[in-house]
mmCIF file of C-alpha atoms in Angstrom:
data_model
loop_
_atom_site.group_PDB
_atom_site.id
_atom_site.type_symbol
_atom_site.label_atom_id
_atom_site.label_comp_id
_atom_site.label_asym_id
_atom_site.label_seq_id
_atom_site.Cartn_x
_atom_site.Cartn_y
_atom_site.Cartn_z
ATOM 1 C CA MET F 1178 101.687 100.247 113.030
ATOM 2 C CA GLU F 1179 104.006 98.051 114.993
ATOM 3 C CA GLU F 1180 107.485 97.425 113.628
ATOM 4 C CA ASN F 1181 106.841 93.702 113.096
ATOM 5 C CA GLU F 1182 103.703 94.526 111.047
ATOM 6 C CA VAL F 1183 105.725 96.926 108.909
ATOM 7 C CA VAL F 1184 108.371 94.277 108.251
ATOM 8 C CA LYS F 1185 105.690 91.739 107.319
ATOM 9 C CA ALA F 1186 104.017 94.183 104.915
ATOM 10 C CA LEU F 1187 107.274 95.234 103.280
ATOM 11 C CA SER F 1188 108.314 91.606 102.983
ATOM 12 C CA ALA F 1189 105.046 90.788 101.213
ATOM 13 C CA LEU F 1190 105.587 93.620 98.752
ATOM 14 C CA ALA F 1191 109.225 92.678 98.144
ATOM 15 C CA GLN F 1192 108.265 90.202 95.422
ATOM 16 C CA PRO F 1193 107.543 91.460 91.885
ATOM 17 C CA LEU F 1194 104.290 89.582 91.275
ATOM 18 C CA ARG F 1195 102.837 90.461 94.678
ATOM 19 C CA LEU F 1196 103.713 94.104 94.062
ATOM 20 C CA GLN F 1197 101.936 93.956 90.680
ATOM 21 C CA VAL F 1198 98.860 92.349 92.245
ATOM 22 C CA PHE F 1199 98.747 94.912 95.041
ATOM 23 C CA ARG F 1200 99.100 97.810 92.613
ATOM 24 C CA ALA F 1201 96.331 96.366 90.413
ATOM 25 C CA LEU F 1202 94.045 96.179 93.445
ATOM 26 C CA VAL F 1203 94.887 99.752 94.438
ATOM 27 C CA VAL F 1204 94.006 100.944 90.925
ATOM 28 C CA VAL F 1205 90.530 99.354 90.894
ATOM 29 C CA GLY F 1206 89.599 100.676 94.322
ATOM 30 C CA ASP F 1207 86.735 99.382 96.412
ATOM 31 C CA ALA F 1208 85.305 97.293 93.578
ATOM 32 C CA GLY F 1209 88.148 94.830 94.021
ATOM 33 C CA LEU F 1210 89.016 91.981 91.702
ATOM 34 C CA THR F 1211 88.347 88.274 91.511
ATOM 35 C CA PRO F 1212 91.305 85.918 91.113
ATOM 36 C CA GLY F 1213 90.096 85.280 87.549
ATOM 37 C CA ALA F 1214 90.266 88.974 86.689
ATOM 38 C CA ILE F 1215 93.737 89.261 88.228
ATOM 39 C CA HIS F 1216 94.811 86.166 86.296
ATOM 40 C CA GLU F 1217 93.568 87.678 83.030
ATOM 41 C CA ALA F 1218 95.255 91.013 83.703
ATOM 42 C CA LEU F 1219 98.622 89.624 84.798
ATOM 43 C CA GLY F 1220 98.701 86.219 83.087
ATOM 44 C CA THR F 1221 99.687 84.457 86.283
ATOM 45 C CA PRO F 1222 98.974 80.731 86.739
ATOM 46 C CA PRO F 1223 96.058 80.290 89.188
ATOM 47 C CA ALA F 1224 98.029 78.220 91.730
ATOM 48 C CA THR F 1225 100.830 80.790 91.801
ATOM 49 C CA LEU F 1226 98.339 83.646 92.096
ATOM 50 C CA SER F 1227 96.583 81.923 94.987
ATOM 51 C CA PHE F 1228 99.867 81.625 96.886
ATOM 52 C CA HIS F 1229 100.720 85.297 96.384
ATOM 53 C CA LEU F 1230 97.228 86.511 97.299
ATOM 54 C CA LYS F 1231 97.461 84.499 100.518
ATOM 55 C CA GLU F 1232 100.729 86.244 101.372
ATOM 56 C CA LEU F 1233 99.203 89.680 100.788
ATOM 57 C CA VAL F 1234 96.171 88.788 102.912
ATOM 58 C CA ASN F 1235 98.416 87.467 105.709
ATOM 59 C CA ALA F 1236 100.369 90.727 105.652
ATOM 60 C CA GLY F 1237 97.094 92.651 106.021
ATOM 61 C CA LEU F 1238 97.585 94.571 102.784
ATOM 62 C CA VAL F 1239 94.679 92.863 101.011
ATOM 63 C CA THR F 1240 91.262 91.768 102.211
ATOM 64 C CA GLN F 1241 89.274 88.818 100.940
ATOM 65 C CA GLU F 1242 85.480 88.645 100.785
ATOM 66 C CA ARG F 1243 83.200 85.927 99.487
ATOM 67 C CA ALA F 1244 80.466 87.166 97.145
ATOM 68 C CA SER F 1245 78.289 84.140 96.308
ATOM 69 C CA ARG F 1246 80.688 81.763 94.505
ATOM 70 C CA ASN F 1247 83.441 84.321 93.959
ATOM 71 C CA LEU F 1248 86.223 85.657 96.109
ATOM 72 C CA ILE F 1249 86.781 89.399 95.875
ATOM 73 C CA TYR F 1250 90.175 90.810 96.811
ATOM 74 C CA ARG F 1251 90.600 94.470 97.725
ATOM 75 C CA ALA F 1252 93.520 96.616 98.759
ATOM 76 C CA ASN F 1253 93.388 97.462 102.466
ATOM 77 C CA TYR F 1254 93.842 101.235 102.235
ATOM 78 C CA ASP F 1255 93.978 101.747 105.994
ATOM 79 C CA ARG F 1256 96.902 99.331 106.237
ATOM 80 C CA MET F 1257 98.584 100.840 103.171
ATOM 81 C CA ASN F 1258 98.280 104.351 104.583
ATOM 82 C CA GLY F 1259 99.501 103.115 107.975
ATOM 83 C CA LEU F 1260 102.578 101.636 106.317
ATOM 84 C CA LEU F 1261 103.279 104.849 104.415
ATOM 85 C CA GLY F 1262 102.752 106.869 107.583
ATOM 86 C CA TYR F 1263 105.162 104.686 109.513
ATOM 87 C CA LEU F 1264 107.812 105.066 106.825
ATOM 88 C CA THR F 1265 107.518 108.855 106.733
ATOM 89 C CA GLU F 1266 106.705 109.515 110.399
ATOM 90 C CA ASN F 1267 110.037 111.085 111.282
ATOM 91 C CA CYS F 1268 110.975 112.394 107.874
ATOM 92 C CA CYS F 1269 113.644 115.095 108.116
ATOM 93 C CA GLN F 1270 112.844 115.548 111.818
ATOM 94 C CA GLY F 1271 109.794 117.627 110.962
ATOM 95 C CA ALA F 1272 111.537 119.989 108.525
ATOM 96 C CA ALA F 1273 110.165 120.433 105.012
ATOM 97 C CA CYS F 1274 112.515 118.273 102.989
ATOM 98 C CA ALA F 1275 110.331 116.335 100.577
ATOM 99 C CA VAL F 1276 110.198 117.302 96.935
ATOM 100 C CA GLU F 1277 106.779 118.573 95.915
ATOM 101 C CA SER F 1278 104.845 116.027 93.893
ATOM 102 C CA ASN F 1279 102.096 116.717 91.385
ATOM 103 C CA ALA F 1280 100.525 113.372 92.223
ATOM 104 C CA SER F 1281 98.107 113.318 95.111
ATOM 105 C CA CYS F 1282 96.334 110.365 96.612
ATOM 106 C CA ALA F 1283 93.060 110.581 98.479
ATOM 107 C CA CYS F 1284 93.034 106.933 99.518
#
């Protein structure tokens, strides 16, 4: 990822509601969610949710697909993994310094 893309993605996630929306989309996986389902889960007003979804789409962290009359939003795992890779690319100059985690992600 380019540095400007990283800044845009981090900026999009640096807002509590957008972070909650993104995490909800990551949890559901490839099935994605409609704005109505996100609204029900988070209790966000539709106009506010629309604004925040647009920001996540513009940052490339979320994709949008039309399925008949519905919009389906999905986490963009390639972009998410690219962001994480960029952030950890030069971690400890290649030395093993990270604490072992029991959590593993196969995204």
